[in-house]
Amino acid sequence: MGAETALEQVDSLVFAQTGRYLNDLQRCLLQHVWQGQKYWQIAQHLGYTEGHIKDVAADLWQLLSEVLRERVSKGTVRSALERHLGPNRLPQRFPLTGDWVARPEPAEPLSERGLGEGAPGGVVGRTAAVAELDGLIQQGHRALVIQGEGGLGKTTLAQHYLSHCSFDRVLELLMAQETADILPVERVVEEWLKQDFGVEPGREFGISLGRLKRQLSQFRVGILIDNLEPALDAQGCFVSQHRRYRELLRVLTDAQSQAVTLITSRDRLCEPGIRAVHYRLPGLDLAAWQQFCQQRQLAVSLATLRAMHSAYGGNAKAMEILCGLIQEDFAGDMVAYWQGQGQDFLSTVDLRNLVDSQVSRLQSLDPDAYRVFCRLSVYRYQAVPAVPVAGLVHLMADLPPERCRPILASLRNRSLVECCKDQYWLHPVVRSHAIARLRASPDWVWANRQAAHFWTQQVQRITTLDEALQALEAYYHWVAIADYAAAARVILHSRDNQWQQFLPLGSTLYRMGLIQPVLEAITAILKHLPQDNPDVSELYNILGDLYWITGQIHSAISCQESAIEIAQDCWAVVSQSESDAHRLYYLTMLTVDSRLSLGLYALDLWDLGTAANRLQQVIDQATGTAHHRWAGKATVCLSLVRAYQGHTAAAKHLADAIRETVQQGDQTGRFAFFMQLLGQTYSQLGDLALAETLFQAAIAAAETGHYIQVKANALSGLGKLARCRGDWPQAIDYQHCAIALLEDLGAQCDLAEAHYQLGLTYQAMGSGRETQPFQAAIRLFAEIQAPLQVQKVKQAAGLWENRGP
């Protein structure tokens, strides 16, 4: 598609959806971008500044994003339009001929929001800063530290820059304002991989970093690490508990990486070995302050403005606060404000003192608004960076409903709260001041409780990672006020999820790949809970599965044994009252589920006798009861154990009895794990056709629900079937695919089994290539302390010596 055709078609499309055509400058800009020109070339050709061209382009890309319903940037506009618009699909309005220069137009007013630090909108007075960042990046620097005091606009500049470049995707890490609350780097990498790249995190940090490194070499990624200083010590190095952030920065700045990382910090980063360039952000100049005041329709006195600008060093957030205060409390009269108030704190013009003076003024003028302002600091603005208006209403539950909107308007007008599309947050400097006041007030406990209740009520069903993280926010509020029992209930609160399962939040989170948040949350509160609490039993049950997933099988066994012991002790106490049938059901369910897990763990250790006993216990306990579902799951597992033990008839009887139930109940992928186990059973029994059907069904369900582990194990099973048929190339292909998936996932036990199956294939071929996969399997099984698995592989490889009597 040519530039002229594209222009006419997109112009007509914009008019059809918005009722207005592109203006001349937008049309001309689109034409030059289509021809591959850079912003500075377009600016030079059209007679504008580069900053103005970028501002116009940003508005144009936003408009096209809304019209085309996909994210459009300078780098993607051509492909997006060619995808959506074909030749002659829309009528032409008038021809565009020649390479012409548009008539000059005044710049559209910048929005009021986004001029202070922490807002992703436009910027004022930062053309030179953007150009300097451009220059540093063009020189090959991959990480830039934008340094300066609070309120200069570091975050705004970084967000503006990243949003206006042609990145494939932009990642943000908002560091907590207090060192104790900083997310572990393992969790950050885990969430980036899962949420932004759609890649399963590894069970070990090194594996996850390697996977992130591969993504950064394939995609052009912009990364913002915001507010780094809480993670740094007095020497500018990472504090001891967060030293592993160095490893992340090394990956981000690797020579093969296409990432551009912008870091904002009040302090200098002095970590040895990290290739980062520091850019000291200056304050805004007087012209920028004047432009902003005029947009706010203030009565500007240049002499007064110059005094204010000098007193606050051009600080962007101070500019916002002052203009909001003048407009709200002094009817826009700058001179009246400065003569009456400004001189009182000219000797301490630090931004923190300005915030303090304005908050104190708010406290005296509107005590209700003051209390709400302080309460807003209770939200963390970290994993969930902004709070919907309903979350603010929860903090005003003790006020008349008609007061809510006026209070929010008052706070916005004074620039004490940031807002965009009914999403609210606090600037870091403002929040640190507010939370100090809140902690010293009687509202601290009440506000945390209200915030926790809000997040719990906000998420009714979990289908996305964002919803899961929002639900987890309630946990942090209960921990903040040392209500560990309530924090436990957040992890154990059950909801429907995307797989049509009704599971506790902790279980849903780790099924979505967010293992680290649940591990940290459970281990942090277990020591604060009485061991005779039934909730502790379920926490151990979930923790056991987490350890199992990460290859720590013996720790997993210990957790499940603790879960059973606590549940049985509680059951004995509750059963004496004979009045709480639901509690008895719950405690029995925990016991049954933990025993099923122990059976699976024993199977992974190749302790088949123990596995059979554990699974039979589950069947005996659950059959014909309210927990009959667990009997069916245990039957699937026991059929596989019997097949491995050589009890063919018993294995077939068990498998046939449960197969129809599993197949009919797997419409949503909720039983995909047991489907592939059943496939392994029939494979071991020699029914290759039925085994293949089950493996293929498990793969289809796994791909729908993103169950990487199930898909990999089913592929390994298909490789075994191909080996049995003598189809060596197909067998090797399946097994290599399984190994690749399991290496990415970091599932050690399953990975060891896949290497073992590959070794058996090479051995059956007589190729002599089986040594390497057998040795890999032995090493992996030894690492998870599974001596019976090691023995099994050595026997197959001819390496085992029977040293018995």
Coordinates of C-alpha atoms in Angstrom, one line a residue, residues 369-581:
A369 CA -10.6 15.8 53.1
Y370 CA -7.4 15.7 55.2
R371 CA -8.4 12.3 56.8
V372 CA -9.2 10.9 53.4
F373 CA -5.9 12.1 52.0
C374 CA -4.0 10.4 54.8
R375 CA -6.0 7.2 54.3
L376 CA -5.2 7.1 50.6
S377 CA -1.6 6.4 51.5
V378 CA -2.6 3.0 52.9
Y379 CA -2.7 1.6 49.3
R380 CA 0.7 0.3 48.2
Y381 CA 0.6 1.5 44.5
Q382 CA 3.2 -1.2 43.7
A383 CA 2.0 -4.4 42.0
V384 CA -1.3 -2.6 41.5
P385 CA -0.1 1.0 40.7
A386 CA -3.4 2.7 40.8
V387 CA -6.7 2.3 42.7
P388 CA -10.2 2.5 41.1
V389 CA -12.5 5.1 42.6
A390 CA -14.4 2.4 44.4
G391 CA -11.3 1.8 46.5
L392 CA -11.3 5.4 47.6
V393 CA -15.0 5.3 48.4
H394 CA -14.2 2.4 50.8
L395 CA -12.0 4.7 52.7
M396 CA -14.8 7.2 53.1
A397 CA -17.3 4.7 54.5
D398 CA -17.7 6.8 57.7
L399 CA -18.5 10.0 55.8
P400 CA -21.9 11.0 54.2
P401 CA -22.0 9.7 50.6
E402 CA -22.6 13.1 49.1
R403 CA -19.2 14.3 50.5
C404 CA -17.2 11.7 48.5
R405 CA -17.0 13.5 45.1
P406 CA -16.3 17.0 46.5
I407 CA -13.5 15.6 48.7
L408 CA -11.8 13.9 45.7
A409 CA -12.2 17.0 43.6
S410 CA -10.6 19.1 46.4
L411 CA -7.6 16.8 46.6
R412 CA -7.2 16.7 42.8
N413 CA -7.4 20.5 42.5
R414 CA -4.7 20.8 45.2
S415 CA -2.6 18.3 43.3
L416 CA -2.4 16.1 46.3
V417 CA -3.8 13.1 44.4
E418 CA -3.1 11.9 40.8
C419 CA -6.0 10.8 38.7
C420 CA -6.6 9.4 35.3
K421 CA -9.9 7.7 34.1
D422 CA -11.2 7.2 37.6
Q423 CA -7.9 5.5 38.7
Y424 CA -6.1 7.2 41.6
W425 CA -2.6 7.2 43.1
L426 CA -0.3 9.3 45.2
H427 CA 3.0 10.8 44.1
P428 CA 5.9 9.1 46.1
V429 CA 6.8 12.3 48.0
V430 CA 3.2 13.0 48.8
R431 CA 2.5 9.4 49.9
S432 CA 5.5 9.2 52.2
H433 CA 4.3 12.3 53.9
A434 CA 0.7 11.0 54.1
I435 CA 1.6 7.6 55.4
A436 CA 3.7 9.0 58.2
R437 CA 0.7 11.0 59.4
L438 CA -1.6 8.0 59.0
R439 CA 0.6 5.7 61.0
A440 CA 0.5 8.2 63.9
S441 CA -3.3 8.5 63.8
P442 CA -6.1 6.2 65.0
D443 CA -7.1 5.6 61.4
W444 CA -4.1 3.3 60.6
V445 CA -5.8 0.0 61.5
W446 CA -9.2 1.1 60.2
A447 CA -7.8 2.2 56.9
N448 CA -5.9 -1.1 56.3
R449 CA -9.0 -3.1 57.2
Q450 CA -11.1 -1.1 54.7
A451 CA -8.5 -1.5 52.0
A452 CA -8.2 -5.2 52.6
H453 CA -12.0 -5.6 52.4
F454 CA -12.1 -3.6 49.2
W455 CA -9.6 -5.8 47.4
T456 CA -11.3 -8.9 48.5
Q457 CA -14.7 -7.7 47.3
Q458 CA -13.2 -6.2 44.1
V459 CA -12.2 -9.6 42.7
Q460 CA -15.0 -12.1 42.5
R461 CA -13.6 -14.4 39.9
I462 CA -10.0 -14.8 38.7
T463 CA -9.3 -15.1 35.0
T464 CA -6.3 -12.9 34.6
L465 CA -3.0 -12.2 36.3
D466 CA -4.0 -8.7 37.1
E467 CA -7.1 -10.0 39.0
A468 CA -5.0 -12.4 40.9
L469 CA -2.5 -9.7 42.0
Q470 CA -5.4 -7.4 43.0
A471 CA -6.8 -10.2 45.2
L472 CA -3.5 -10.7 46.8
E473 CA -3.2 -7.0 47.8
A474 CA -5.6 -7.6 50.7
Y475 CA -2.9 -9.9 52.3
Y476 CA -0.4 -7.0 52.6
H477 CA -2.9 -4.8 54.4
W478 CA -3.6 -7.5 57.0
V479 CA 0.1 -8.1 57.5
A480 CA 0.6 -4.3 58.0
I481 CA -1.6 -4.4 61.1
A482 CA -0.3 -7.8 62.2
D483 CA -3.6 -9.6 61.7
Y484 CA -1.9 -12.8 60.4
A485 CA -5.1 -14.9 60.7
A486 CA -6.9 -12.5 58.3
A487 CA -3.8 -12.6 56.0
A488 CA -4.0 -16.4 55.9
R489 CA -7.7 -16.2 55.0
V490 CA -6.8 -14.0 51.9
I491 CA -4.5 -16.8 50.6
L492 CA -7.2 -19.4 51.3
H493 CA -10.1 -17.4 50.0
S494 CA -11.6 -19.6 47.2
R495 CA -12.9 -18.2 43.9
D496 CA -13.8 -19.6 40.5
N497 CA -10.9 -19.4 38.1
Q498 CA -10.3 -19.5 34.3
W499 CA -10.2 -23.3 34.4
Q500 CA -13.7 -23.6 36.0
Q501 CA -12.1 -24.6 39.3
F502 CA -13.1 -23.3 42.7
L503 CA -9.7 -22.9 44.4
P504 CA -8.0 -20.9 47.1
L505 CA -6.2 -17.8 45.9
G506 CA -2.8 -19.4 46.7
S507 CA -3.5 -22.4 44.5
T508 CA -4.8 -20.3 41.6
L509 CA -1.7 -18.1 41.8
Y510 CA 0.8 -20.9 41.5
R511 CA -1.3 -22.5 38.7
M512 CA -0.9 -19.2 36.8
G513 CA 2.9 -19.4 37.3
L514 CA 3.2 -16.9 40.2
I515 CA 5.0 -19.2 42.5
Q516 CA 7.2 -16.8 44.4
P517 CA 4.4 -14.5 45.8
V518 CA 2.7 -17.4 47.4
L519 CA 5.9 -19.0 48.8
E520 CA 6.8 -15.6 50.3
A521 CA 3.3 -14.9 51.7
I522 CA 2.9 -18.3 53.3
T523 CA 6.3 -18.6 54.8
A524 CA 6.1 -15.1 56.2
I525 CA 2.9 -15.7 58.3
L526 CA 3.2 -19.4 59.3
K527 CA 5.4 -18.6 62.3
H528 CA 2.8 -16.1 63.6
L529 CA -0.2 -18.6 63.5
P530 CA -1.1 -21.1 66.2
Q531 CA -0.4 -24.6 65.0
D532 CA -3.8 -25.9 66.1
N533 CA -5.5 -23.5 63.5
P534 CA -7.2 -25.5 60.6
D535 CA -6.0 -22.7 58.3
V536 CA -2.4 -23.7 59.0
S537 CA -3.2 -27.2 57.8
E538 CA -4.3 -25.8 54.4
L539 CA -1.4 -23.4 54.2
Y540 CA 1.0 -26.4 54.6
N541 CA -1.0 -28.3 52.0
I542 CA -0.5 -25.5 49.5
L543 CA 3.1 -24.9 50.5
G544 CA 3.8 -28.6 49.9
D545 CA 2.6 -28.4 46.4
L546 CA 4.8 -25.3 45.9
Y547 CA 7.9 -27.2 47.1
W548 CA 6.9 -30.1 44.9
I549 CA 6.6 -27.9 41.8
T550 CA 10.1 -26.4 42.5
G551 CA 11.7 -29.8 42.9
Q552 CA 12.0 -29.8 46.7
I553 CA 10.1 -33.1 47.2
H554 CA 11.3 -33.9 50.7
S555 CA 10.3 -30.5 52.0
A556 CA 7.0 -31.0 50.2
I557 CA 6.5 -34.3 52.1
S558 CA 7.2 -32.7 55.4
C559 CA 4.6 -30.0 54.7
Q560 CA 1.9 -32.5 53.8
E561 CA 2.6 -34.6 56.8
S562 CA 2.2 -31.5 59.0
A563 CA -1.0 -30.6 57.2
I564 CA -2.4 -34.1 57.9
E565 CA -1.3 -34.0 61.6
I566 CA -2.9 -30.6 62.2
A567 CA -6.1 -31.4 60.4
Q568 CA -6.5 -34.6 62.4
D569 CA -5.9 -32.9 65.7
C570 CA -8.5 -30.2 64.8
W571 CA -10.9 -32.9 63.6
A572 CA -10.8 -34.6 66.9
V573 CA -11.6 -31.4 68.7
V574 CA -14.4 -30.3 66.3
S575 CA -16.0 -33.8 66.1
Q576 CA -16.8 -33.7 69.9
S577 CA -19.2 -30.9 69.4
E578 CA -21.1 -32.6 66.5
S579 CA -22.4 -29.2 65.4
D580 CA -20.1 -28.0 62.7
A581 CA -20.6 -30.3 59.7

